Coordinates of C-alpha atoms in Angstrom, one line a residue:
Chain A
A1150 CA 74.0 81.4 191.6
Q1151 CA 76.2 82.7 194.4
K1152 CA 74.8 84.6 197.3
V1153 CA 75.7 85.8 200.8
T1154 CA 73.1 86.5 203.4
Q1155 CA 73.6 88.5 206.6
A1156 CA 70.2 88.4 208.1
Q1157 CA 71.1 90.7 211.0
T1158 CA 70.9 94.3 209.7
E1159 CA 71.7 96.0 213.0
I1160 CA 72.9 94.7 216.4
S1161 CA 73.3 96.8 219.5
V1162 CA 75.1 95.5 222.5
V1163 CA 76.6 96.9 225.7
E1164 CA 80.4 96.9 226.1
K1165 CA 81.9 93.6 227.3
E1166 CA 79.0 91.5 225.9
D1167 CA 79.7 88.8 223.4
V1168 CA 78.1 89.1 220.0
T1169 CA 77.8 86.8 217.1
L1170 CA 77.3 88.0 213.5
D1171 CA 75.7 85.5 211.2
C1172 CA 76.7 84.7 207.6
V1173 CA 75.1 82.2 205.3
Y1174 CA 76.3 81.6 201.8
E1175 CA 75.1 79.8 198.7
T1176 CA 77.3 78.3 196.0
R1177 CA 77.5 75.1 194.0
D1178 CA 81.2 75.4 193.6
T1179 CA 83.4 73.1 195.7
T1180 CA 86.3 75.5 195.7
Y1181 CA 85.6 78.9 197.2
Y1182 CA 86.9 81.4 199.8
L1183 CA 85.0 83.2 202.5
F1184 CA 86.0 86.6 204.0
W1185 CA 85.0 89.0 206.7
Y1186 CA 85.7 92.7 206.5
K1187 CA 85.1 95.5 208.9
Q1188 CA 84.0 98.9 207.7
P1189 CA 84.4 101.6 210.5
P1190 CA 82.8 105.0 210.0
S1191 CA 85.9 106.2 208.1
G1192 CA 84.7 104.0 205.2
E1193 CA 87.7 101.8 204.6
L1194 CA 87.1 98.1 204.4
V1195 CA 89.5 96.3 206.8
F1196 CA 90.3 92.7 206.0
L1197 CA 89.8 90.4 209.0
I1198 CA 90.0 86.8 207.8
R1199 CA 90.0 84.5 204.8
R1200 CA 89.0 80.9 204.9
N1201 CA 89.0 78.4 202.0
S1202 CA 86.3 75.8 201.5
F1203 CA 88.6 72.9 202.4
D1204 CA 89.5 74.2 205.8
E1205 CA 86.8 73.9 208.3
Q1206 CA 88.9 74.6 211.4
N1207 CA 87.6 77.3 213.5
E1208 CA 89.9 80.2 214.1
I1209 CA 90.6 82.5 217.0
S1210 CA 92.4 85.8 216.9
G1211 CA 92.4 87.7 220.1
R1212 CA 88.7 88.6 220.9
Y1213 CA 87.6 87.5 217.4
S1214 CA 86.6 84.0 216.5
W1215 CA 85.1 82.4 213.4
N1216 CA 83.0 79.3 213.1
F1217 CA 82.9 77.8 209.6
Q1218 CA 80.4 75.0 209.0
K1219 CA 80.0 73.6 205.5
S1220 CA 77.0 71.5 206.5
T1221 CA 75.0 74.6 207.2
S1222 CA 76.8 76.9 204.7
S1223 CA 77.6 79.3 207.5
F1224 CA 80.6 81.3 208.5
N1225 CA 79.8 83.1 211.7
F1226 CA 81.9 85.7 213.4
T1227 CA 82.0 86.1 217.2
I1228 CA 83.4 89.1 219.1
T1229 CA 84.1 88.3 222.8
A1230 CA 84.0 91.0 225.4
S1231 CA 83.0 93.7 222.8
Q1232 CA 84.4 97.2 223.0
V1233 CA 83.2 100.5 221.7
V1234 CA 85.9 100.4 219.0
D1235 CA 84.3 97.3 217.5
S1236 CA 81.4 99.5 216.4
A1237 CA 81.3 99.2 212.6
V1238 CA 79.6 97.6 209.7
Y1239 CA 80.8 94.0 209.2
F1240 CA 80.7 92.3 205.8
C1241 CA 80.9 88.7 204.9
A1242 CA 82.0 87.9 201.4
L1243 CA 82.3 84.9 199.0
R1244 CA 84.7 84.4 196.1
V1245 CA 84.3 81.4 193.8
Y1246 CA 86.5 80.1 191.1
N1247 CA 84.4 81.0 188.0
Q1248 CA 83.6 84.5 189.0
G1249 CA 87.1 85.9 188.4
G1250 CA 88.1 88.6 190.9
K1251 CA 84.5 89.2 192.1
L1252 CA 83.8 89.3 195.8
I1253 CA 80.2 88.7 196.5
F1254 CA 79.2 90.6 199.5
G1255 CA 76.4 90.3 202.0
Q1256 CA 74.5 93.4 202.9
G1257 CA 76.4 93.9 206.1
T1258 CA 75.6 93.9 209.8
E1259 CA 75.9 97.2 211.6
L1260 CA 77.2 96.6 215.1
S1261 CA 76.8 99.3 217.7
V1262 CA 78.7 98.7 221.0
K1263 CA 77.5 101.1 223.7
P1264 CA 79.6 102.0 226.7
Chain B
E1001 CA 102.1 106.1 202.3
T1002 CA 101.0 102.5 203.0
G1003 CA 98.2 100.3 201.8
V1004 CA 95.7 101.7 199.3
T1005 CA 95.0 105.4 199.1
Q1006 CA 92.2 107.2 197.3
T1007 CA 91.7 110.8 196.3
P1008 CA 89.6 112.8 196.7
R1009 CA 87.9 111.5 199.8
H1010 CA 84.7 113.5 199.0
L1011 CA 83.5 114.8 195.7
V1012 CA 80.4 116.8 194.7
M1013 CA 79.6 117.2 191.0
G1014 CA 76.9 118.2 188.7
M1015 CA 75.5 116.0 186.1
T1016 CA 77.4 117.7 183.3
N1017 CA 80.7 117.7 185.0
K1018 CA 83.7 115.5 184.2
K1019 CA 85.8 114.3 187.1
S1020 CA 88.2 111.5 187.9
L1021 CA 88.8 109.4 191.0
K1022 CA 92.3 108.2 191.7
C1023 CA 93.5 105.1 193.5
E1024 CA 97.1 104.2 194.3
Q1025 CA 98.3 101.0 196.0
H1026 CA 101.7 100.7 197.8
L1027 CA 101.5 97.0 198.3
G1028 CA 103.3 95.8 195.1
H1029 CA 100.1 94.1 193.9
N1030 CA 99.3 93.3 190.3
A1031 CA 95.5 93.4 190.4
M1032 CA 93.2 96.4 191.1
Y1033 CA 89.5 96.8 191.4
W1034 CA 86.7 99.4 191.5
Y1035 CA 83.7 98.7 193.7
K1036 CA 80.5 100.8 194.2
Q1037 CA 78.8 100.9 197.6
S1038 CA 75.3 102.4 197.5
A1039 CA 73.1 102.9 200.5
K1040 CA 71.2 99.8 201.4
K1041 CA 72.8 97.7 198.7
P1042 CA 75.7 95.2 198.8
L1043 CA 79.0 96.3 197.4
E1044 CA 79.1 95.8 193.6
L1045 CA 82.2 95.0 191.6
M1046 CA 82.6 97.4 188.7
F1047 CA 86.0 96.7 187.1
V1048 CA 89.0 94.4 187.5
Y1049 CA 92.5 95.1 186.2
S1050 CA 95.3 92.6 186.1
L1051 CA 98.8 93.8 185.0
E1052 CA 97.1 97.0 183.6
E1053 CA 94.7 95.0 181.4
R1054 CA 91.0 95.0 182.1
V1055 CA 89.9 91.5 182.9
E1056 CA 86.3 92.1 183.9
N1057 CA 83.7 94.8 183.3
N1058 CA 80.5 94.1 185.3
S1059 CA 78.0 95.7 182.9
V1060 CA 78.9 99.2 184.0
P1061 CA 77.4 102.2 182.1
S1062 CA 79.8 103.9 179.8
R1063 CA 79.6 107.1 181.8
F1064 CA 82.2 105.3 184.0
S1065 CA 85.5 104.9 182.3
P1066 CA 88.4 103.2 184.1
E1067 CA 92.1 103.6 183.3
C1068 CA 95.0 101.7 184.7
P1069 CA 98.3 103.2 183.4
N1070 CA 100.5 100.9 185.6
S1071 CA 100.0 98.3 188.3
S1072 CA 100.1 100.9 191.1
H1073 CA 97.5 103.4 189.8
L1074 CA 93.9 103.1 188.9
F1075 CA 91.5 105.9 187.8
L1076 CA 87.8 106.1 187.3
H1077 CA 86.8 108.8 184.9
L1078 CA 83.3 110.1 185.4
H1079 CA 81.1 112.1 183.0
T1080 CA 77.5 113.0 182.7
L1081 CA 76.6 111.1 185.8
Q1082 CA 73.1 110.7 187.2
P1083 CA 72.0 111.3 190.8
E1084 CA 71.6 107.6 191.4
D1085 CA 75.4 107.3 190.8
S1086 CA 75.9 108.9 194.2
A1087 CA 77.7 106.3 196.3
L1088 CA 80.9 105.4 198.0
Y1089 CA 83.5 104.2 195.4
L1090 CA 86.0 101.8 196.8
C1091 CA 89.3 100.8 195.2
A1092 CA 91.0 97.5 196.1
S1093 CA 94.1 95.6 195.2
S1094 CA 95.4 92.1 195.5
Q1095 CA 98.6 90.3 194.6
T1096 CA 96.8 88.7 191.6
P1097 CA 93.2 88.3 190.6
I1098 CA 93.2 84.6 191.4
L1099 CA 90.7 83.1 193.8
A1100 CA 92.9 82.8 196.9
D1101 CA 94.3 86.3 197.0
T1102 CA 92.9 88.7 199.5
Q1103 CA 91.7 92.1 198.3
Y1104 CA 92.8 95.1 200.4
F1105 CA 90.6 98.2 200.2
G1106 CA 91.2 101.9 200.3
P1107 CA 89.1 104.4 202.3
G1108 CA 86.8 105.2 199.4
T1109 CA 85.6 108.4 197.6
R1110 CA 82.2 109.6 198.7
L1111 CA 80.6 110.9 195.5
T1112 CA 77.5 113.1 195.4
V1113 CA 75.9 113.9 192.1
L1114 CA 73.6 116.8 192.1

């Protein structure tokens, strides 16, 4: 069975702090994709990153970085120097070959960045 | 208009009403999806359409009826809903329904069933 676990339900930080959002996934498939989405209060899910199971390179995009480790089935997301605009719910998702178009989402982590 | 749009953004309906949710994508994609986001639960896939044909139906009750007249438009027709159907309904699209393609989401319709 496929599953995504985001153990942190809520995180609160003060602006300029670094914060890491954890994501652990389960699948027996060898080919899969992992995603992170951001959901601000407006409701729209904003795509942040896609990573396939054969590419374990970490990625950095501005203040965002992602650490993909197959050995621990984790795909963690770090925001450096957080800002108030980063406040949102962040979802990690998994997509495997035999599930068609289905994205399997974690329960989300609500990040609150206070000024 | 760009991206994926959804109307209405908010909808309140009684259990005996019939209403429809509309989704339109301006990305030239060929696959469209309906997801349900309930409070305290992960997003759940409801339906997948590829080139206007339904390719997946995730055991959704028949009171939800999707329609995809063309690759740019997707509807979700609602009738005799229950209060537990209150949720945020999100539409998404991707180039194709294959594994590698990223799904892009609309802003959602917040549905309240009284």
